[in-house]
């Protein structure tokens, strides 16, 4: 459904915020030779610091431009396993704007990667940033302080810096000790994260996905694309460039590709760049990732990219109010097309609506059952014994629901303790093992816990509760992270509609076991591994996926503790209990024939 | 006859001038700052040998009459106004002669005989707003406070019957943007306007090209020199502080000159001025890289004060004639910047927290001195930022510090701001954090400005301290009027008042068109959906027997039914199911509903 809507109603992006005045002035940046010599110097400096940030060199660079330069130290107390400590250091310089009193600021950040890092280098981006700092220093039009931040340890450094700037801890208290900052520059309005991998740049990819699926204001994204077009730098979204083709099918499939890749990125709830951590603090941010030029054609140089950034900062400098116009909720099928929340939300609502409608019909059915029972008892006086048997025992069903949720909460709150049971095994194995046991428990629990023999109506009531909970959770998640909710809905809604209140056949049970959230993680990781490493043998693939799976689980938990990403929390506290509610239903055996539901009817409603 | 008349006129005029007994002085201080910036401070002083009681300000000579009328009319004892753009960076620039917060700041002492201070204050700010083309008229009792400790009369006062803080009003407008429209009326208050003298340097195009510029007007009573202060006299000081960034001025070297800074050379003094002097701080000539001055100064003054010595080159403009001339400073070698030594006390202020529920204001006070220093910390928080007094925490090095004194007047929405004054002893070589928490609140929808998403301003905090040493101190001693009085003026302590950064707070701002859409949509949906769904879930149609109840039997049945209905109402356990009524079809409620 999402697909159909997106392609028929592709809307071109536009600027809502007039104050940005994108690309109105001619670029003046001309320090590309400076940037190149800085890069040489930086690479020599980096070679002598293979593991850490060359903070002394960076500080001296900032001081030479007479910027206010500071270092920022932070400590991570690793939340899992036997707690170990990691330290890091960020360096930042503040260009004090001549025309303001340090009430507002914009940021340019670069994640520093030492030579031994597994990620591609960002040194060219850092050299470009320093040359821009020198260029910006000489301009008199700045009305907002500009903070140049170089972070260490990827997202950890950025998170620690942001927490220190705002004097707040986002994750579990005591996990990330964010330290303190020496200088500040008022309220930060926007941030640009720069990851340039080479001095000859093929194209710039613009990344938007933030923590918990949060996105930056569409105006900022548009601004970056516009400035890139203006300076003639090839720019992409999710590594897909805009192509102009008359063939509608080519355009369509490309749009779908881009859209699906955005949905998949957003659904993880983890940012795909340091920019994603800023959104929580009300700072609009994007990442510009520049890839090395391969093949023929003229590359974009520091000169052009420098002018792109100059244009960006001059536009941000023009802002009178913080970003508040345009969209905060959107999907992008192309660099200059968008789907607004008004268009994509109905897809999710219709999926969730199918669940609610089924719950509704079930409710009506229960009513009928009761009234039939009443009709059958002829002398239906007020205090009849018969009434109690047909009455729904809410207590019993409530207990079942409560126990299911308790399992989820226990599993979640036990995460840290599971990894501290013993030192004999690694954290990953311990966590994976304990979760496996926990999940097997959820599977066998309906066999163990049989509180009472439930009547027909109670099974139906349980079904209603399960359906309503699934629908509510989907809608609530969809408000924050549409992609996650949509994908979950696509996977879970059809089987949830298919399941009956009782007397489910074995294949339905099997299907539902396969869809266990814990196994879903494995399938996703397996699929991802297969796509990433197509050359692997099946057995190798399985082992690799298994290892990756264990790591993914640990990372999910750690993200929840450090960055307060709620994907893990929602999965254990809401998705898992909802799953086991349905699982309980599949185990029900009822003597009386449960009214079968017209599945076609619900399917129709779904459409 | 004609001759006599002319003589008469001249003699009257002379008599008038002699009677006026007022003097005008102009001074300019140029100081290269350690950070590479250049600080220039203009001070125009008018001293008038009269006091408020004996004079109604109907006639004036050098004293600006427009200001005099305001002072006379509103019973003002002392008046301080500053209009500032930019922030004075104490950490790297040291202390200015007069500190000022970003935006506008006004504080005034009203005389003892002033009865309705609040009313006069409102009228005064309205009058000043017209006088200076600034939006000072937005000052009223809802954003003014009367600090008890931070502000004292800076001039002479009656010792036997001193004024207390109820006659003081203090307010800031951090949002005020200062520009040419304020400079022009300010210049008109000068006796020579900007036609002659040092004021000719104040060209709007050049002085707004700075990192910091601040206009000031300070009126006070001082003691008559060489007297026992039996008759106070009036002193008006008009100041301009400018900080130039040489990098922005497109200077390849660190050399600068008056012409480079102001776009024009000096062209003689104001003829009405008693003295017209330019002081150039050349102390860094010994410590930093040496430089040459052209032309040679008329005098070199060495001033040692509070353990610190500084040297000034003095140029007397009166001696230079009316020719345009330039004062230039050239370095022989490229200038080397030394590591910045921060002043004794400086402060940072910022907002902590995220989201739109709760936040905090934190002020960090740095004491770099080896001994403890007691400071007075003043907060003036607008009413739309409700702060909680119980959350006030003062911490230093992880330990909580007990303040010496706390004064707090909680604000009232739309009526008065929050006023907090804390006296605290800063430990030697320490950083002290004063934090207080606040709630974000919604305003009434018409109270949001057109650019509501820009944020709301919270004015600077004021930190008052007596410094034991005069490092980075450039201020004048309290009894002095001219810059010359600060030479060799060692005192037991030096009064400074710092203003911190102003803050922007983003109050929760509604999307002003959204509520309308939401209300329309939500109401429609609820209206359409609720009725049918409620009906289907709670009611159903049932077939009922039809009884033809007529006559007496029917009446009895109806009466029975009415009784049973009454009974059920009292019992309230379950609704009746028996409906032996004449209607053929009725709605019944479900039991478990």
CSV table of C-alpha atoms in Angstrom, one decimal, chain A residues 53-405:
chain,number,residue,atom,x,y,z
A,53,UNK,CA,43.1,11.5,18.8
A,54,UNK,CA,46.0,13.8,18.1
A,55,UNK,CA,44.5,16.3,20.5
A,56,UNK,CA,47.5,18.5,21.0
A,57,UNK,CA,47.9,19.1,17.3
A,58,UNK,CA,44.2,19.9,17.0
A,59,UNK,CA,44.2,22.2,19.9
A,60,UNK,CA,47.2,24.1,18.6
A,61,UNK,CA,45.4,24.4,15.3
A,62,UNK,CA,42.4,25.9,16.9
A,63,UNK,CA,44.5,28.2,19.1
A,64,UNK,CA,46.4,29.4,16.1
A,65,UNK,CA,43.1,30.7,14.6
A,66,UNK,CA,42.4,32.3,18.0
A,67,UNK,CA,39.3,30.1,18.6
A,68,UNK,CA,38.3,29.1,22.1
A,69,UNK,CA,39.6,25.6,22.1
A,70,UNK,CA,38.8,22.9,24.7
A,71,UNK,CA,39.2,19.2,25.3
A,72,UNK,CA,36.5,17.1,26.7
A,73,UNK,CA,37.2,13.8,28.6
A,74,UNK,CA,34.6,11.1,29.1
A,75,UNK,CA,34.4,7.7,30.6
A,76,UNK,CA,32.3,4.7,29.7
A,77,UNK,CA,31.5,2.1,32.4
A,78,UNK,CA,30.6,-0.8,30.2
A,79,UNK,CA,27.1,-1.9,31.3
A,80,UNK,CA,27.4,-5.6,30.6
A,81,UNK,CA,29.6,-8.2,32.0
A,82,UNK,CA,32.3,-7.5,34.6
A,83,UNK,CA,32.2,-3.7,34.3
A,84,UNK,CA,35.3,-2.4,32.5
A,85,UNK,CA,36.1,1.3,31.8
A,86,UNK,CA,36.9,3.0,28.6
A,87,UNK,CA,38.0,6.6,28.3
A,88,UNK,CA,37.9,9.0,25.4
A,89,UNK,CA,38.7,12.5,24.5
A,90,UNK,CA,37.0,15.0,22.2
A,91,UNK,CA,38.5,18.3,21.1
A,92,UNK,CA,36.4,21.3,20.1
A,93,UNK,CA,36.9,24.9,19.2
A,94,UNK,CA,34.3,27.7,19.3
A,95,UNK,CA,34.3,30.5,16.8
A,96,UNK,CA,32.7,33.4,18.7
A,97,UNK,CA,30.4,35.2,16.3
A,98,UNK,CA,31.1,38.9,16.0
A,99,UNK,CA,27.4,39.8,15.8
A,100,UNK,CA,25.9,38.0,18.7
A,101,UNK,CA,26.4,37.3,22.3
A,102,UNK,CA,26.8,33.6,22.3
A,103,UNK,CA,23.1,32.8,22.6
A,104,UNK,CA,22.9,30.5,19.5
A,105,UNK,CA,25.3,28.2,17.8
A,106,UNK,CA,25.6,25.9,14.8
A,107,UNK,CA,28.0,22.9,14.7
A,108,UNK,CA,30.3,21.2,12.3
A,109,UNK,CA,31.5,17.8,13.6
A,110,UNK,CA,33.9,15.2,12.4
A,111,UNK,CA,34.2,11.8,14.0
A,112,UNK,CA,38.0,11.2,14.1
A,113,UNK,CA,39.2,7.7,13.1
A,114,UNK,CA,42.7,6.7,14.0
A,115,UNK,CA,44.7,4.7,11.5
A,116,UNK,CA,43.9,1.4,13.2
A,117,UNK,CA,40.1,2.0,12.9
A,118,UNK,CA,38.1,-0.5,11.0
A,119,UNK,CA,36.0,2.3,9.4
A,120,UNK,CA,37.2,4.3,6.5
A,121,UNK,CA,39.3,7.4,7.4
A,122,UNK,CA,37.7,10.8,8.0
A,123,UNK,CA,41.0,12.7,7.9
A,124,UNK,CA,40.2,14.5,4.6
A,125,UNK,CA,36.9,15.8,6.3
A,126,UNK,CA,38.9,16.9,9.3
A,127,UNK,CA,41.4,18.8,7.1
A,128,UNK,CA,38.5,20.4,5.3
A,129,UNK,CA,36.9,21.4,8.6
A,130,UNK,CA,40.1,23.1,9.8
A,131,UNK,CA,40.5,25.0,6.6
A,132,UNK,CA,36.8,26.1,6.8
A,133,UNK,CA,37.5,27.2,10.4
A,134,UNK,CA,40.2,29.4,9.1
A,135,UNK,CA,38.0,30.8,6.4
A,136,UNK,CA,35.0,31.3,8.7
A,137,UNK,CA,37.2,33.1,11.2
A,138,UNK,CA,37.9,36.0,8.8
A,139,UNK,CA,34.2,36.6,8.0
A,140,UNK,CA,32.3,39.3,9.8
A,141,UNK,CA,28.8,38.1,9.1
A,142,UNK,CA,28.5,35.4,11.7
A,143,UNK,CA,25.5,35.8,14.0
A,144,UNK,CA,25.8,32.4,15.6
A,145,UNK,CA,28.8,30.9,17.3
A,146,UNK,CA,30.2,28.0,15.2
A,147,UNK,CA,31.4,25.0,17.2
A,148,UNK,CA,33.9,22.7,15.5
A,149,UNK,CA,33.9,19.4,17.2
A,150,UNK,CA,36.2,16.4,16.6
A,151,UNK,CA,34.9,13.3,18.4
A,152,UNK,CA,36.5,10.1,19.3
A,153,UNK,CA,35.1,6.6,19.4
A,154,UNK,CA,32.4,7.2,16.8
A,155,UNK,CA,29.0,7.8,18.3
A,156,UNK,CA,30.1,7.4,21.9
A,157,UNK,CA,32.2,10.6,21.7
A,158,UNK,CA,29.3,12.6,20.2
A,159,UNK,CA,26.8,11.3,22.7
A,160,UNK,CA,29.2,12.1,25.6
A,161,UNK,CA,29.8,15.6,24.3
A,162,UNK,CA,26.1,16.3,23.8
A,163,UNK,CA,25.2,15.0,27.3
A,164,UNK,CA,28.0,17.2,28.8
A,165,UNK,CA,26.8,20.2,26.8
A,166,UNK,CA,23.2,19.7,28.1
A,167,UNK,CA,24.3,18.5,31.5
A,168,UNK,CA,22.0,15.5,31.2
A,169,UNK,CA,22.3,11.7,31.1
A,170,UNK,CA,20.2,10.0,28.6
A,171,UNK,CA,21.0,6.3,29.2
A,172,UNK,CA,21.2,4.3,32.3
A,173,UNK,CA,22.7,6.5,35.1
A,174,UNK,CA,26.4,5.8,35.7
A,175,UNK,CA,27.0,4.1,32.4
A,176,UNK,CA,28.3,7.0,30.4
A,177,UNK,CA,30.2,9.5,32.6
A,178,UNK,CA,30.0,12.5,30.3
A,179,UNK,CA,32.4,14.8,32.1
A,180,UNK,CA,32.2,18.6,31.8
A,181,UNK,CA,32.8,21.2,29.1
A,182,UNK,CA,35.0,24.2,29.4
A,183,UNK,CA,33.1,26.5,27.1
A,184,UNK,CA,29.7,26.6,25.5
A,185,UNK,CA,27.9,28.6,22.8
A,186,UNK,CA,24.3,28.9,23.7
A,187,UNK,CA,21.4,26.9,22.1
A,188,UNK,CA,22.6,24.8,19.2
A,189,UNK,CA,20.4,25.3,16.2
A,190,UNK,CA,21.8,22.8,13.7
A,191,UNK,CA,24.7,20.5,13.1
A,192,UNK,CA,26.5,19.1,10.1
A,193,UNK,CA,28.4,15.9,10.5
A,194,UNK,CA,31.2,15.5,8.0
A,195,UNK,CA,32.7,12.1,7.0
A,196,UNK,CA,34.8,12.7,3.9
A,197,UNK,CA,36.9,9.7,3.0
A,198,UNK,CA,39.1,11.1,0.3
A,199,UNK,CA,40.3,14.4,-1.1
A,200,UNK,CA,38.9,13.5,-4.5
A,201,UNK,CA,35.2,12.9,-3.9
A,202,UNK,CA,33.0,11.0,-6.2
A,203,UNK,CA,29.7,11.7,-4.6
A,204,UNK,CA,28.3,12.9,-1.2
A,205,UNK,CA,25.7,10.7,0.5
A,206,UNK,CA,23.3,12.5,2.8
A,207,UNK,CA,22.2,10.5,5.8
A,208,UNK,CA,19.2,11.4,7.9
A,209,UNK,CA,18.2,8.4,10.0
A,210,UNK,CA,18.5,9.2,13.7
A,211,UNK,CA,18.2,7.5,17.0
A,212,UNK,CA,14.8,5.8,17.5
A,213,UNK,CA,13.9,6.6,14.0
A,214,UNK,CA,13.9,10.4,14.5
A,215,UNK,CA,14.6,12.4,11.4
A,216,UNK,CA,16.0,15.9,10.9
A,217,UNK,CA,13.8,18.7,9.6
A,218,UNK,CA,13.2,18.2,5.9
A,219,UNK,CA,14.3,21.8,5.3
A,220,UNK,CA,17.8,21.0,6.4
A,221,UNK,CA,17.9,17.9,4.1
A,222,UNK,CA,16.6,19.9,1.2
A,223,UNK,CA,19.2,22.6,1.9
A,224,UNK,CA,22.1,20.1,1.7
A,225,UNK,CA,20.8,18.7,-1.6
A,226,UNK,CA,20.2,22.2,-3.0
A,227,UNK,CA,23.7,23.4,-2.1
A,228,UNK,CA,25.3,20.3,-3.6
A,229,UNK,CA,23.4,20.8,-6.8
A,230,UNK,CA,24.4,24.4,-6.8
A,231,UNK,CA,28.1,23.6,-6.5
A,232,UNK,CA,27.9,20.7,-8.9
A,233,UNK,CA,28.7,18.0,-6.4
A,234,UNK,CA,27.1,14.7,-7.0
A,235,UNK,CA,24.8,13.9,-4.1
A,236,UNK,CA,22.8,10.9,-3.2
A,237,UNK,CA,20.4,9.7,-0.6
A,238,UNK,CA,21.1,6.2,0.7
A,239,UNK,CA,23.7,5.9,-2.0
A,240,UNK,CA,21.0,6.3,-4.7
A,241,UNK,CA,21.5,9.3,-7.0
A,242,UNK,CA,18.7,11.0,-8.8
A,243,UNK,CA,18.4,9.7,-12.4
A,244,UNK,CA,16.4,11.3,-15.1
A,245,UNK,CA,14.8,8.7,-17.2
A,246,UNK,CA,11.7,8.6,-19.3
A,247,UNK,CA,11.2,5.0,-18.5
A,248,UNK,CA,8.6,5.1,-15.8
A,249,UNK,CA,9.5,1.6,-14.7
A,250,UNK,CA,13.1,2.5,-14.1
A,251,UNK,CA,12.1,5.5,-12.1
A,252,UNK,CA,9.5,3.5,-10.2
A,253,UNK,CA,11.8,0.7,-9.2
A,254,UNK,CA,14.6,3.1,-8.2
A,255,UNK,CA,12.1,5.0,-6.1
A,256,UNK,CA,11.1,1.8,-4.4
A,257,UNK,CA,14.7,0.8,-3.8
A,258,UNK,CA,15.5,4.1,-2.2
A,259,UNK,CA,12.3,4.0,-0.1
A,260,UNK,CA,12.9,0.5,1.1
A,261,UNK,CA,16.4,1.2,2.0
A,262,UNK,CA,15.3,4.2,4.0
A,263,UNK,CA,12.6,2.2,5.8
A,264,UNK,CA,15.1,-0.6,6.6
A,265,UNK,CA,17.7,1.9,7.9
A,266,UNK,CA,15.1,3.8,10.0
A,267,UNK,CA,13.6,0.6,11.4
A,268,UNK,CA,16.8,-0.4,13.2
A,269,UNK,CA,16.3,2.6,15.4
A,270,UNK,CA,20.0,3.2,15.4
A,271,UNK,CA,21.5,6.3,13.7
A,272,UNK,CA,23.6,5.7,10.6
A,273,UNK,CA,25.9,8.6,11.5
A,274,UNK,CA,26.7,10.8,14.5
A,275,UNK,CA,24.0,13.2,13.4
A,276,UNK,CA,21.4,10.9,14.7
A,277,UNK,CA,22.3,11.6,18.3
A,278,UNK,CA,21.6,15.3,18.0
A,279,UNK,CA,17.9,15.0,17.2
A,280,UNK,CA,16.9,14.2,20.7
A,281,UNK,CA,18.3,17.5,21.9
A,282,UNK,CA,16.2,19.5,19.4
A,283,UNK,CA,19.2,20.0,17.2
A,284,UNK,CA,18.6,19.3,13.5
A,285,UNK,CA,21.5,17.4,12.0
A,286,UNK,CA,22.6,15.4,8.9
A,287,UNK,CA,25.7,13.5,7.9
A,288,UNK,CA,27.5,14.3,4.7
A,289,UNK,CA,29.5,11.3,3.7
A,290,UNK,CA,31.9,11.8,0.8
A,291,UNK,CA,33.1,8.7,-1.0
A,292,UNK,CA,36.3,8.4,-3.0
A,293,UNK,CA,36.0,9.0,-6.7
A,294,UNK,CA,36.3,5.7,-8.7
A,295,UNK,CA,36.2,5.4,-12.4
A,296,UNK,CA,36.3,8.2,-14.9
A,297,UNK,CA,34.9,11.7,-14.7
A,298,UNK,CA,36.0,14.7,-12.8
A,299,UNK,CA,35.8,14.4,-9.0
A,300,UNK,CA,34.6,17.0,-6.6
A,301,UNK,CA,37.5,18.6,-4.7
A,302,UNK,CA,37.8,20.4,-1.4
A,303,UNK,CA,37.1,23.6,-3.3
A,304,UNK,CA,33.6,22.5,-4.2
A,305,UNK,CA,32.7,20.7,-1.0
A,306,UNK,CA,34.1,23.6,1.0
A,307,UNK,CA,31.7,25.9,-0.9
A,308,UNK,CA,28.9,23.5,-0.2
A,309,UNK,CA,29.6,23.8,3.5
A,310,UNK,CA,30.1,27.5,3.3
A,311,UNK,CA,26.7,27.8,1.7
A,312,UNK,CA,25.2,25.6,4.3
A,313,UNK,CA,26.6,27.6,7.2
A,314,UNK,CA,25.6,30.9,5.7
A,315,UNK,CA,22.1,29.6,5.3
A,316,UNK,CA,22.0,28.4,8.8
A,317,UNK,CA,23.4,31.7,9.9
A,318,UNK,CA,20.5,33.4,8.3
A,319,UNK,CA,18.0,31.4,10.4
A,320,UNK,CA,16.0,33.7,12.7
A,321,UNK,CA,14.0,30.9,14.4
A,322,UNK,CA,15.0,27.4,15.0
A,323,UNK,CA,13.8,24.8,12.4
A,324,UNK,CA,10.1,24.4,13.0
A,325,UNK,CA,8.5,24.6,9.6
A,326,UNK,CA,8.5,21.8,7.0
A,327,UNK,CA,8.3,18.2,8.0
A,328,UNK,CA,9.8,16.2,10.8
A,329,UNK,CA,8.0,13.0,9.7
A,330,UNK,CA,8.6,11.9,6.1
A,331,UNK,CA,9.9,9.2,3.8
A,332,UNK,CA,12.2,9.9,1.0
A,333,UNK,CA,12.0,7.9,-2.3
A,334,UNK,CA,14.5,10.2,-4.0
A,335,UNK,CA,16.8,13.1,-3.3
A,336,UNK,CA,14.0,15.6,-4.2
A,337,UNK,CA,10.8,13.8,-3.5
A,338,UNK,CA,9.1,13.1,-0.3
A,339,UNK,CA,6.1,11.3,1.2
A,340,UNK,CA,4.5,13.2,4.0
A,341,UNK,CA,3.2,11.6,7.2
A,342,UNK,CA,-0.3,12.2,6.0
A,343,UNK,CA,0.2,9.8,3.2
A,344,UNK,CA,2.1,7.0,4.8
A,345,UNK,CA,0.4,6.9,8.2
A,346,UNK,CA,-2.9,5.5,6.8
A,347,UNK,CA,-1.0,2.4,5.6
A,348,UNK,CA,0.0,1.6,9.1
A,349,UNK,CA,-3.4,2.6,10.5
A,350,UNK,CA,-5.2,0.3,8.1
A,351,UNK,CA,-3.0,-2.6,9.1
A,352,UNK,CA,-3.5,-1.9,12.8
A,353,UNK,CA,-7.2,-1.2,12.0
A,354,UNK,CA,-7.6,-4.7,10.7
A,355,UNK,CA,-6.6,-6.0,14.2
A,356,UNK,CA,-9.0,-3.6,15.9
A,357,UNK,CA,-11.8,-4.6,13.6
A,358,UNK,CA,-11.2,-8.3,14.3
A,359,UNK,CA,-11.2,-7.6,18.0
A,360,UNK,CA,-14.4,-5.7,17.5
A,361,UNK,CA,-16.1,-8.6,15.7
A,362,UNK,CA,-14.9,-11.0,18.3
A,363,UNK,CA,-16.4,-8.8,21.0
A,364,UNK,CA,-19.7,-8.8,19.2
A,365,UNK,CA,-19.5,-12.6,19.0
A,366,UNK,CA,-18.9,-12.9,22.7
A,367,UNK,CA,-21.9,-10.8,23.3
A,368,UNK,CA,-23.9,-13.1,21.1
A,369,UNK,CA,-22.6,-16.1,22.9
A,370,UNK,CA,-23.7,-14.7,26.2
A,371,UNK,CA,-27.0,-13.6,25.0
A,372,UNK,CA,-27.6,-17.1,23.5
A,373,UNK,CA,-26.7,-18.5,26.8
A,374,UNK,CA,-29.2,-16.2,28.4
A,375,UNK,CA,-31.9,-17.1,25.9
A,376,UNK,CA,-31.3,-20.7,26.6
A,377,UNK,CA,-31.9,-20.2,30.3
A,378,UNK,CA,-35.6,-19.4,30.3
A,379,UNK,CA,-36.1,-18.2,33.9
A,380,UNK,CA,-33.5,-15.4,33.7
A,381,UNK,CA,-34.1,-13.7,36.9
A,382,UNK,CA,-31.7,-11.2,38.3
A,383,UNK,CA,-29.7,-13.4,40.7
A,384,UNK,CA,-29.5,-16.5,38.6
A,385,UNK,CA,-26.7,-19.1,39.1
A,386,UNK,CA,-26.5,-19.5,35.3
A,387,UNK,CA,-25.2,-15.9,34.9
A,388,UNK,CA,-21.9,-16.6,36.5
A,389,UNK,CA,-20.9,-19.3,34.1
A,390,UNK,CA,-21.5,-17.2,31.1
A,391,UNK,CA,-20.0,-14.1,32.7
A,392,UNK,CA,-16.5,-13.4,31.5
A,393,UNK,CA,-14.0,-14.0,34.3
A,394,UNK,CA,-11.8,-11.0,33.8
A,395,UNK,CA,-9.6,-12.0,36.7
A,396,UNK,CA,-8.4,-15.2,35.1
A,397,UNK,CA,-7.6,-13.6,31.7
A,398,UNK,CA,-6.0,-10.6,33.5
A,399,UNK,CA,-3.7,-12.9,35.4
A,400,UNK,CA,-2.6,-14.6,32.2
A,401,UNK,CA,-1.9,-11.2,30.6
A,402,UNK,CA,-0.1,-10.0,33.6
A,403,UNK,CA,2.1,-13.1,33.8
A,404,UNK,CA,3.1,-12.7,30.2
A,405,UNK,CA,4.1,-9.2,30.6
